[in-house]
mmCIF file of C-alpha atoms in Angstrom:
data_model
loop_
_atom_site.group_PDB
_atom_site.id
_atom_site.type_symbol
_atom_site.label_atom_id
_atom_site.label_comp_id
_atom_site.label_asym_id
_atom_site.label_seq_id
_atom_site.Cartn_x
_atom_site.Cartn_y
_atom_site.Cartn_z
ATOM 1 C CA MET A 1 6.742 6.965 -31.304
ATOM 2 C CA ILE A 2 9.132 4.050 -31.551
ATOM 3 C CA PHE A 3 8.405 0.625 -30.079
ATOM 4 C CA VAL A 4 10.806 -2.291 -30.376
ATOM 5 C CA ALA A 5 10.223 -6.029 -30.149
ATOM 6 C CA LEU A 6 12.838 -8.718 -29.682
ATOM 7 C CA ILE A 7 11.487 -11.861 -31.320
ATOM 8 C CA HIS A 8 12.424 -15.353 -30.078
ATOM 9 C CA PHE A 9 9.942 -17.159 -32.365
ATOM 10 C CA PRO A 10 9.744 -17.574 -35.314
ATOM 11 C CA VAL A 11 13.471 -17.067 -35.929
ATOM 12 C CA LEU A 12 16.095 -18.998 -37.872
ATOM 13 C CA ASN A 13 19.046 -21.036 -36.680
ATOM 14 C CA ARG A 14 22.366 -21.117 -38.550
ATOM 15 C CA LYS A 15 21.003 -23.806 -40.882
ATOM 16 C CA GLY A 16 17.972 -21.688 -41.798
ATOM 17 C CA GLU A 17 15.516 -23.799 -39.804
ATOM 18 C CA VAL A 18 12.706 -22.125 -37.838
ATOM 19 C CA ILE A 19 13.315 -22.328 -34.108
ATOM 20 C CA ASN A 20 12.384 -20.912 -30.725
ATOM 21 C CA SER A 21 15.476 -19.181 -29.336
ATOM 22 C CA ALA A 22 16.336 -18.725 -25.660
ATOM 23 C CA VAL A 23 15.812 -15.472 -23.781
ATOM 24 C CA THR A 24 19.120 -13.986 -22.581
ATOM 25 C CA ASN A 25 19.841 -11.605 -19.769
ATOM 26 C CA LEU A 26 22.055 -9.239 -21.749
ATOM 27 C CA ASP A 27 19.642 -8.952 -24.684
ATOM 28 C CA MET A 28 17.110 -7.671 -22.179
ATOM 29 C CA HIS A 29 19.508 -5.290 -20.400
ATOM 30 C CA ASP A 30 21.418 -3.843 -23.326
ATOM 31 C CA ILE A 31 18.370 -3.211 -25.479
ATOM 32 C CA ALA A 32 16.371 -1.809 -22.540
ATOM 33 C CA ARG A 33 19.192 0.667 -21.827
ATOM 34 C CA ALA A 34 19.396 1.684 -25.490
ATOM 35 C CA ALA A 35 15.597 1.959 -25.633
ATOM 36 C CA ARG A 36 15.613 4.361 -22.663
ATOM 37 C CA THR A 37 18.411 6.408 -24.191
ATOM 38 C CA TYR A 38 16.538 6.858 -27.455
ATOM 39 C CA GLY A 39 13.108 7.573 -25.955
ATOM 40 C CA VAL A 40 11.512 4.299 -27.076
ATOM 41 C CA HIS A 41 7.917 3.933 -25.831
ATOM 42 C CA GLY A 42 7.980 0.190 -25.219
ATOM 43 C CA TYR A 43 10.344 -2.766 -25.475
ATOM 44 C CA TYR A 44 8.610 -6.116 -25.985
ATOM 45 C CA VAL A 45 10.342 -9.437 -25.381
ATOM 46 C CA ALA A 46 8.322 -11.980 -27.363
ATOM 47 C CA THR A 47 8.441 -15.714 -26.750
ATOM 48 C CA PRO A 48 5.542 -18.187 -26.783
ATOM 49 C CA LEU A 49 7.270 -20.575 -24.363
ATOM 50 C CA GLU A 50 5.993 -20.360 -20.803
ATOM 51 C CA ASP A 51 9.301 -21.295 -19.173
ATOM 52 C CA GLN A 52 11.096 -18.649 -21.222
ATOM 53 C CA GLN A 53 8.504 -16.052 -20.266
ATOM 54 C CA LYS A 54 9.044 -16.962 -16.627
ATOM 55 C CA LEU A 55 12.823 -16.713 -17.069
ATOM 56 C CA ALA A 56 12.472 -13.289 -18.690
ATOM 57 C CA ALA A 57 10.184 -12.118 -15.877
ATOM 58 C CA ASP A 58 12.640 -13.406 -13.252
ATOM 59 C CA LEU A 59 15.593 -11.670 -14.950
ATOM 60 C CA ALA A 60 13.730 -8.371 -15.107
ATOM 61 C CA GLY A 61 12.247 -8.843 -11.640
ATOM 62 C CA HIS A 62 15.657 -9.043 -9.991
ATOM 63 C CA TRP A 63 16.174 -5.425 -10.977
ATOM 64 C CA LEU A 64 12.602 -4.221 -10.733
ATOM 65 C CA LYS A 65 11.597 -5.715 -7.410
ATOM 66 C CA GLY A 66 14.739 -7.257 -5.954
ATOM 67 C CA ILE A 67 18.023 -6.098 -4.523
ATOM 68 C CA GLY A 68 19.408 -5.239 -7.971
ATOM 69 C CA GLY A 69 17.130 -2.242 -8.353
ATOM 70 C CA GLU A 70 18.068 -0.851 -4.959
ATOM 71 C CA LYS A 71 21.749 -1.053 -5.788
ATOM 72 C CA ASN A 72 21.355 0.216 -9.348
ATOM 73 C CA PRO A 73 18.311 2.483 -9.860
ATOM 74 C CA ASP A 74 19.381 3.352 -13.439
ATOM 75 C CA ARG A 75 19.082 -0.288 -14.374
ATOM 76 C CA LYS A 76 15.698 -0.525 -12.663
ATOM 77 C CA ASN A 77 14.542 2.468 -14.675
ATOM 78 C CA ALA A 78 15.703 0.836 -17.917
ATOM 79 C CA LEU A 79 14.163 -2.582 -17.299
ATOM 80 C CA GLY A 80 10.792 -1.054 -16.432
ATOM 81 C CA ILE A 81 10.300 -0.517 -20.162
ATOM 82 C CA ILE A 82 10.148 -4.283 -20.857
ATOM 83 C CA ARG A 83 6.886 -6.119 -21.552
ATOM 84 C CA ILE A 84 6.954 -9.890 -21.911
ATOM 85 C CA VAL A 85 4.510 -11.137 -24.547
ATOM 86 C CA ASN A 86 3.651 -14.238 -26.566
ATOM 87 C CA ASP A 87 4.037 -12.968 -30.080
ATOM 88 C CA ILE A 88 3.891 -10.077 -32.543
ATOM 89 C CA GLU A 89 0.068 -10.077 -32.538
ATOM 90 C CA GLU A 90 0.106 -9.368 -28.807
ATOM 91 C CA VAL A 91 2.605 -6.538 -29.347
ATOM 92 C CA ILE A 92 0.319 -4.959 -31.946
ATOM 93 C CA GLN A 93 -2.705 -5.217 -29.651
ATOM 94 C CA ASP A 94 -0.817 -3.621 -26.793
ATOM 95 C CA ILE A 95 0.396 -0.717 -28.933
ATOM 96 C CA GLU A 96 -3.138 -0.190 -30.259
ATOM 97 C CA ALA A 97 -4.491 -0.162 -26.710
ATOM 98 C CA GLN A 98 -1.846 2.345 -25.614
ATOM 99 C CA THR A 99 -1.909 4.703 -28.571
ATOM 100 C CA GLY A 100 -5.251 4.196 -30.287
ATOM 101 C CA ARG A 101 -3.445 3.637 -33.589
ATOM 102 C CA SER A 102 -2.167 0.599 -35.452
ATOM 103 C CA PRO A 103 1.602 0.546 -35.613
ATOM 104 C CA GLU A 104 3.521 0.629 -38.856
ATOM 105 C CA ILE A 105 5.753 -2.426 -38.573
ATOM 106 C CA TYR A 106 9.304 -2.628 -39.897
ATOM 107 C CA ALA A 107 11.558 -5.649 -39.760
ATOM 108 C CA THR A 108 15.346 -5.604 -39.552
ATOM 109 C CA SER A 109 17.584 -8.034 -41.401
ATOM 110 C CA ALA A 110 21.294 -8.554 -42.033
ATOM 111 C CA VAL A 111 20.377 -9.803 -45.530
ATOM 112 C CA LYS A 112 19.852 -7.175 -48.204
ATOM 113 C CA ARG A 113 16.502 -7.299 -49.982
ATOM 114 C CA GLY A 114 15.811 -5.483 -53.235
ATOM 115 C CA ASN A 115 12.993 -3.306 -51.938
ATOM 116 C CA CYS A 116 14.468 -2.513 -48.521
ATOM 117 C CA ILE A 117 13.797 0.890 -46.952
ATOM 118 C CA THR A 118 16.842 3.133 -46.626
ATOM 119 C CA TRP A 119 17.885 4.419 -43.208
ATOM 120 C CA GLN A 120 17.419 8.008 -44.266
ATOM 121 C CA ALA A 121 13.862 7.349 -45.443
ATOM 122 C CA MET A 122 13.086 5.408 -42.277
ATOM 123 C CA ARG A 123 14.443 8.142 -39.995
ATOM 124 C CA GLU A 124 12.472 10.825 -41.820
ATOM 125 C CA ARG A 125 9.330 8.717 -41.609
ATOM 126 C CA VAL A 126 9.715 8.105 -37.867
ATOM 127 C CA GLN A 127 10.535 11.726 -37.132
ATOM 128 C CA SER A 128 7.813 13.210 -39.337
ATOM 129 C CA ASP A 129 4.788 11.983 -37.389
ATOM 130 C CA GLY A 130 5.092 12.111 -33.604
ATOM 131 C CA GLU A 131 1.682 10.508 -33.055
ATOM 132 C CA GLN A 132 2.176 7.447 -35.241
ATOM 133 C CA PRO A 133 3.541 4.323 -33.525
ATOM 134 C CA PHE A 134 6.364 2.548 -35.365
ATOM 135 C CA LEU A 135 7.205 -0.999 -34.315
ATOM 136 C CA ILE A 136 10.706 -2.243 -35.146
ATOM 137 C CA LEU A 137 11.208 -6.023 -35.083
ATOM 138 C CA PHE A 138 14.558 -7.598 -34.199
ATOM 139 C CA GLY A 139 15.213 -11.316 -34.600
ATOM 140 C CA THR A 140 17.402 -13.267 -32.187
ATOM 141 C CA ALA A 141 19.538 -16.259 -33.324
ATOM 142 C CA SER A 142 20.167 -15.931 -37.082
ATOM 143 C CA GLY A 143 17.306 -13.506 -37.663
ATOM 144 C CA LEU A 144 13.577 -13.293 -38.296
ATOM 145 C CA ALA A 145 11.881 -16.147 -40.141
ATOM 146 C CA ASP A 146 9.727 -15.451 -43.197
ATOM 147 C CA GLU A 147 6.511 -15.652 -41.155
ATOM 148 C CA ALA A 148 7.730 -12.776 -39.000
ATOM 149 C CA LEU A 149 8.995 -10.754 -41.975
ATOM 150 C CA ALA A 150 5.573 -11.208 -43.611
ATOM 151 C CA MET A 151 3.923 -9.315 -40.753
ATOM 152 C CA ALA A 152 5.977 -6.192 -41.466
ATOM 153 C CA ASP A 153 5.036 -3.297 -43.718
ATOM 154 C CA GLY A 154 8.649 -3.194 -44.869
ATOM 155 C CA VAL A 155 12.198 -4.324 -44.179
ATOM 156 C CA ILE A 156 14.897 -1.771 -43.349
ATOM 157 C CA CYS A 157 18.146 -2.144 -45.328
ATOM 158 C CA PRO A 158 20.949 -3.928 -43.460
ATOM 159 C CA ILE A 159 23.296 -1.951 -41.232
ATOM 160 C CA SER A 160 26.603 -1.751 -43.032
ATOM 161 C CA GLY A 161 30.135 -0.592 -42.600
ATOM 162 C CA PRO A 162 33.094 -0.657 -44.974
ATOM 163 C CA SER A 163 33.589 -4.420 -44.496
ATOM 164 C CA PRO A 164 31.433 -7.212 -46.008
ATOM 165 C CA TYR A 165 31.295 -8.865 -42.556
ATOM 166 C CA ASN A 166 27.670 -8.654 -41.397
ATOM 167 C CA HIS A 167 27.346 -10.541 -38.153
ATOM 168 C CA LEU A 168 26.527 -7.938 -35.532
ATOM 169 C CA SER A 169 24.977 -9.166 -32.296
ATOM 170 C CA VAL A 170 21.279 -8.335 -31.979
ATOM 171 C CA ARG A 171 22.284 -6.068 -29.062
ATOM 172 C CA SER A 172 24.608 -4.081 -31.312
ATOM 173 C CA ALA A 173 22.131 -4.057 -34.198
ATOM 174 C CA ALA A 174 19.304 -2.788 -31.999
ATOM 175 C CA SER A 175 21.513 -0.086 -30.474
ATOM 176 C CA ILE A 176 22.732 1.114 -33.860
ATOM 177 C CA THR A 177 19.195 1.014 -35.279
ATOM 178 C CA LEU A 178 17.872 3.237 -32.503
ATOM 179 C CA ASP A 179 20.796 5.621 -32.931
ATOM 180 C CA ARG A 180 20.162 5.823 -36.676
ATOM 181 C CA LEU A 181 16.446 6.491 -36.159
ATOM 182 C CA ALA A 182 16.547 8.736 -33.093
ATOM 183 C CA GLY A 183 20.162 9.681 -32.328
ATOM 184 C CA ILE A 184 21.103 13.311 -31.816
ATOM 185 C CA MET B 1 42.573 3.463 -39.664
ATOM 186 C CA ILE B 2 40.509 2.876 -36.560
ATOM 187 C CA PHE B 3 41.749 0.871 -33.583
ATOM 188 C CA VAL B 4 39.654 0.337 -30.460
ATOM 189 C CA ALA B 5 40.678 -0.535 -26.909
ATOM 190 C CA LEU B 6 38.428 -1.799 -24.147
ATOM 191 C CA ILE B 7 39.961 -0.653 -20.881
ATOM 192 C CA HIS B 8 39.544 -2.636 -17.625
ATOM 193 C CA PHE B 9 41.978 -0.463 -15.640
ATOM 194 C CA PRO B 10 41.961 2.351 -14.661
ATOM 195 C CA VAL B 11 38.156 2.640 -14.695
ATOM 196 C CA LEU B 12 35.594 3.874 -12.187
ATOM 197 C CA ASN B 13 33.003 1.995 -10.169
ATOM 198 C CA ARG B 14 29.568 3.444 -9.408
ATOM 199 C CA LYS B 15 31.008 5.347 -6.444
ATOM 200 C CA GLY B 16 33.685 6.994 -8.601
ATOM 201 C CA GLU B 17 36.538 4.899 -7.162
ATOM 202 C CA VAL B 18 39.304 3.617 -9.452
ATOM 203 C CA ILE B 19 39.058 -0.128 -9.949
ATOM 204 C CA ASN B 20 40.149 -3.060 -12.095
ATOM 205 C CA SER B 21 37.013 -4.419 -13.778
ATOM 206 C CA ALA B 22 36.450 -8.009 -14.878
ATOM 207 C CA VAL B 23 36.763 -9.156 -18.472
ATOM 208 C CA THR B 24 33.445 -10.418 -19.857
ATOM 209 C CA ASN B 25 32.719 -12.774 -22.684
ATOM 210 C CA LEU B 26 30.078 -10.647 -24.387
ATOM 211 C CA ASP B 27 32.169 -7.465 -24.305
ATOM 212 C CA MET B 28 34.753 -9.376 -26.288
ATOM 213 C CA HIS B 29 32.282 -10.934 -28.738
ATOM 214 C CA ASP B 30 29.969 -8.011 -29.399
ATOM 215 C CA ILE B 31 32.715 -5.445 -29.857
ATOM 216 C CA ALA B 32 34.796 -7.822 -32.008
ATOM 217 C CA ARG B 33 31.808 -8.379 -34.292
ATOM 218 C CA ALA B 34 31.144 -4.632 -34.532
ATOM 219 C CA ALA B 35 34.865 -4.011 -35.119
ATOM 220 C CA ARG B 36 34.863 -6.460 -38.053
ATOM 221 C CA THR B 37 31.722 -4.878 -39.498
ATOM 222 C CA TYR B 38 33.232 -1.405 -39.447
ATOM 223 C CA GLY B 39 36.673 -2.344 -40.763
ATOM 224 C CA VAL B 40 38.522 -1.697 -37.491
ATOM 225 C CA HIS B 41 42.237 -2.584 -37.714
ATOM 226 C CA GLY B 42 42.657 -3.893 -34.174
ATOM 227 C CA TYR B 43 40.604 -4.484 -31.017
ATOM 228 C CA TYR B 44 42.665 -4.428 -27.818
ATOM 229 C CA VAL B 45 41.368 -5.849 -24.543
ATOM 230 C CA ALA B 46 43.468 -4.166 -21.848
ATOM 231 C CA THR B 47 43.839 -5.496 -18.322
ATOM 232 C CA PRO B 48 46.968 -5.611 -16.156
ATOM 233 C CA LEU B 49 45.725 -8.629 -14.168
ATOM 234 C CA GLU B 50 47.292 -11.923 -15.212
ATOM 235 C CA ASP B 51 44.281 -14.049 -14.312
ATOM 236 C CA GLN B 52 42.026 -11.742 -16.325
ATOM 237 C CA GLN B 53 44.382 -11.898 -19.288
ATOM 238 C CA LYS B 54 44.280 -15.690 -19.088
ATOM 239 C CA LEU B 55 40.461 -15.629 -18.892
ATOM 240 C CA ALA B 56 40.294 -13.348 -21.941
ATOM 241 C CA ALA B 57 42.681 -15.630 -23.855
ATOM 242 C CA ASP B 58 40.624 -18.697 -22.914
ATOM 243 C CA LEU B 59 37.362 -17.024 -23.985
ATOM 244 C CA ALA B 60 38.821 -16.038 -27.350
ATOM 245 C CA GLY B 61 40.662 -19.363 -27.728
ATOM 246 C CA HIS B 62 37.452 -21.386 -27.527
ATOM 247 C CA TRP B 63 36.437 -19.790 -30.815
ATOM 248 C CA LEU B 64 39.860 -19.395 -32.382
ATOM 249 C CA LYS B 65 41.343 -22.816 -31.691
ATOM 250 C CA GLY B 66 38.527 -24.865 -30.189
ATOM 251 C CA ILE B 67 35.279 -26.414 -31.308
ATOM 252 C CA GLY B 68 33.512 -23.038 -31.323
ATOM 253 C CA GLY B 69 35.417 -21.848 -34.363
ATOM 254 C CA GLU B 70 34.629 -25.002 -36.324
ATOM 255 C CA LYS B 71 30.937 -24.632 -35.635
ATOM 256 C CA ASN B 72 30.865 -20.876 -36.183
ATOM 257 C CA PRO B 73 33.558 -19.598 -38.569
ATOM 258 C CA ASP B 74 32.101 -16.071 -38.598
ATOM 259 C CA ARG B 75 32.720 -15.811 -34.866
ATOM 260 C CA LYS B 76 36.259 -17.155 -35.309
ATOM 261 C CA ASN B 77 36.874 -14.479 -37.929
ATOM 262 C CA ALA B 78 35.601 -11.767 -35.572
ATOM 263 C CA LEU B 79 37.556 -12.842 -32.490
ATOM 264 C CA GLY B 80 40.801 -13.021 -34.481
ATOM 265 C CA ILE B 81 40.893 -9.226 -34.300
ATOM 266 C CA ILE B 82 41.397 -9.257 -30.499
ATOM 267 C CA ARG B 83 44.771 -8.585 -28.868
ATOM 268 C CA ILE B 84 45.084 -8.943 -25.105
ATOM 269 C CA VAL B 85 47.402 -6.339 -23.590
ATOM 270 C CA ASN B 86 48.406 -4.873 -20.236
ATOM 271 C CA ASP B 87 47.566 -1.236 -20.726
ATOM 272 C CA ILE B 88 47.171 1.726 -23.058
ATOM 273 C CA GLU B 89 50.962 2.149 -23.410
ATOM 274 C CA GLU B 90 51.188 -1.351 -24.851
ATOM 275 C CA VAL B 91 48.333 -0.564 -27.267
ATOM 276 C CA ILE B 92 50.199 2.520 -28.501
ATOM 277 C CA GLN B 93 53.428 0.563 -28.984
ATOM 278 C CA ASP B 94 51.630 -2.131 -30.940
ATOM 279 C CA ILE B 95 49.908 0.380 -33.233
ATOM 280 C CA GLU B 96 53.229 2.171 -33.804
ATOM 281 C CA ALA B 97 54.895 -1.149 -34.666
ATOM 282 C CA GLN B 98 52.080 -2.018 -37.097
ATOM 283 C CA THR B 99 51.616 1.326 -38.805
ATOM 284 C CA GLY B 100 54.839 3.271 -38.259
ATOM 285 C CA ARG B 101 52.820 6.186 -36.902
ATOM 286 C CA SER B 102 51.720 7.296 -33.440
ATOM 287 C CA PRO B 103 47.960 7.007 -33.012
ATOM 288 C CA GLU B 104 45.778 9.972 -32.266
ATOM 289 C CA ILE B 105 43.920 8.867 -29.137
ATOM 290 C CA TYR B 106 40.307 9.723 -28.353
ATOM 291 C CA ALA B 107 38.428 8.765 -25.222
ATOM 292 C CA THR B 108 34.690 8.153 -24.965
ATOM 293 C CA SER B 109 32.575 9.244 -22.023
ATOM 294 C CA ALA B 110 28.909 9.355 -21.040
ATOM 295 C CA VAL B 111 29.643 12.630 -19.209
ATOM 296 C CA LYS B 112 29.615 15.794 -21.267
ATOM 297 C CA ARG B 113 32.801 17.867 -21.100
ATOM 298 C CA GLY B 114 32.998 21.467 -22.292
ATOM 299 C CA ASN B 115 35.651 20.920 -24.924
ATOM 300 C CA CYS B 116 34.402 17.594 -26.264
ATOM 301 C CA ILE B 117 34.831 16.777 -29.952
ATOM 302 C CA THR B 118 31.600 16.548 -31.926
ATOM 303 C CA TRP B 119 30.731 13.354 -33.783
ATOM 304 C CA GLN B 120 30.718 15.121 -37.103
ATOM 305 C CA ALA B 121 34.206 16.539 -36.550
ATOM 306 C CA MET B 122 35.463 13.163 -35.358
ATOM 307 C CA ARG B 123 34.018 11.307 -38.363
ATOM 308 C CA GLU B 124 35.506 13.818 -40.782
ATOM 309 C CA ARG B 125 38.872 13.550 -39.071
ATOM 310 C CA VAL B 126 38.913 9.752 -39.181
ATOM 311 C CA GLN B 127 37.766 9.624 -42.799
ATOM 312 C CA SER B 128 40.089 12.377 -44.039
ATOM 313 C CA ASP B 129 43.402 10.559 -43.523
ATOM 314 C CA GLY B 130 43.430 6.861 -44.386
ATOM 315 C CA GLU B 131 47.039 6.406 -43.227
ATOM 316 C CA GLN B 132 46.672 7.900 -39.761
ATOM 317 C CA PRO B 133 45.825 5.472 -36.946
ATOM 318 C CA PHE B 134 43.061 6.617 -34.576
ATOM 319 C CA LEU B 135 42.714 4.822 -31.253
ATOM 320 C CA ILE B 136 39.314 4.999 -29.558
ATOM 321 C CA LEU B 137 39.239 4.160 -25.823
ATOM 322 C CA PHE B 138 36.176 2.643 -24.169
ATOM 323 C CA GLY B 139 35.907 2.243 -20.409
ATOM 324 C CA THR B 140 34.194 -0.719 -18.792
ATOM 325 C CA ALA B 141 32.308 -0.421 -15.447
ATOM 326 C CA SER B 142 31.316 3.235 -14.944
ATOM 327 C CA GLY B 143 33.816 4.571 -17.465
ATOM 328 C CA LEU B 144 37.421 5.660 -17.885
ATOM 329 C CA ALA B 145 39.253 7.104 -14.880
ATOM 330 C CA ASP B 146 41.026 10.453 -15.146
ATOM 331 C CA GLU B 147 44.412 8.774 -15.636
ATOM 332 C CA ALA B 148 43.075 7.097 -18.786
ATOM 333 C CA LEU B 149 41.338 10.252 -20.033
ATOM 334 C CA ALA B 150 44.615 12.137 -19.571
ATOM 335 C CA MET B 151 46.304 9.891 -22.138
ATOM 336 C CA ALA B 152 43.855 10.947 -24.859
ATOM 337 C CA ASP B 153 44.261 13.804 -27.323
ATOM 338 C CA GLY B 154 40.565 14.543 -26.856
ATOM 339 C CA VAL B 155 37.243 13.260 -25.568
ATOM 340 C CA ILE B 156 34.375 12.630 -27.980
ATOM 341 C CA CYS B 157 31.020 14.127 -26.936
ATOM 342 C CA PRO B 158 28.605 11.660 -25.305
ATOM 343 C CA ILE B 159 26.265 9.602 -27.466
ATOM 344 C CA SER B 160 22.813 11.021 -26.996
ATOM 345 C CA GLY B 161 19.214 10.423 -27.885
ATOM 346 C CA PRO B 162 16.081 12.419 -27.090
ATOM 347 C CA SER B 163 16.066 11.179 -23.466
ATOM 348 C CA PRO B 164 18.361 12.349 -20.630
ATOM 349 C CA TYR B 165 19.006 8.688 -19.739
ATOM 350 C CA ASN B 166 22.682 8.004 -20.511
ATOM 351 C CA HIS B 167 23.490 4.512 -19.332
ATOM 352 C CA LEU B 168 24.254 2.545 -22.475
ATOM 353 C CA SER B 169 26.218 -0.668 -22.075
ATOM 354 C CA VAL B 170 29.812 -0.410 -23.295
ATOM 355 C CA ARG B 171 28.831 -2.943 -25.986
ATOM 356 C CA SER B 172 26.102 -0.627 -27.263
ATOM 357 C CA ALA B 173 28.284 2.477 -26.936
ATOM 358 C CA ALA B 174 31.156 0.888 -28.877
ATOM 359 C CA SER B 175 28.798 -0.345 -31.614
ATOM 360 C CA ILE B 176 27.145 3.066 -31.995
ATOM 361 C CA THR B 177 30.538 4.821 -31.933
ATOM 362 C CA LEU B 178 31.854 2.689 -34.781
ATOM 363 C CA ASP B 179 28.648 3.240 -36.745
ATOM 364 C CA ARG B 180 28.912 6.986 -36.242
ATOM 365 C CA LEU B 181 32.565 7.024 -37.352
ATOM 366 C CA ALA B 182 32.519 4.447 -40.138
ATOM 367 C CA GLY B 183 28.894 3.481 -40.884
ATOM 368 C CA ILE B 184 27.604 3.579 -44.443
#
């Protein structure tokens, strides 16, 4: 069982400082649609800021309760997977309440770390135990801060292609991650 | 050699009618960043509408010539891969001028067709001949219209996960496609 969380705090800015990033409409939509495609059990949008939580709820609500959902039921279906939460602790509690098990937590990063988990190992792990929840963390802005990485059981190796360029959007990175873990 | 084209005409709306779709900022950014990551040789944004071509040029120009590029050189590097063109014919001519060979053209679709090309076959084909240009077409809105599909040598099978839901954003679909063809 895969769960994903899009983290808006604590994340880094381009200078490496810890910041709160802003919730964006397309991060919610694109990742919700990918999550539905790949059978993800929950997509958490995590921000501790009340105004950002309200913004996220309004953006989702347009499609869930408003005219958007009537016009586009596929989008309504996708956005229904989103849960807006304060932080990673709240994500863990919610997964425990839903599944009765503590999630194994894996962070994603565009920076290669020596002991990173390979994609093949990660896919095998996720596919080998259908009852175990796996929580994959994605950082907005310039990626997860150390305090967020420290909550993970491991960090997955960066997504890579033949070029050294490694600046995928978080929407692309999340989509590719789900395809690598659960694509057919 | 992979080239990608994001097609804004002829594409379908939700009712299946042929339309011109609007250029969007994030389609340009996300796909350019994925294209750079996966070593794509050119990313064409195709629209026959002059005002849309101007919008696309302005969006890219902010990062290429304006203050955006100074603040974020990685983004400038990514957007430099974009060429704004009228249509698929112009894409083909440009690739022929650059490479001296006619591209093999493959369309993408969320709808499964009987004779679609599997991902494994497509990846092997792309990786087997480093000199041959391959052009991958992505449709905006609800996907490529028949007139665009008819220009392709084949249609790649839909991206799929364990769920029947098949409404990825074109940004996600393009990112996953490039990962499937050129990911490491």
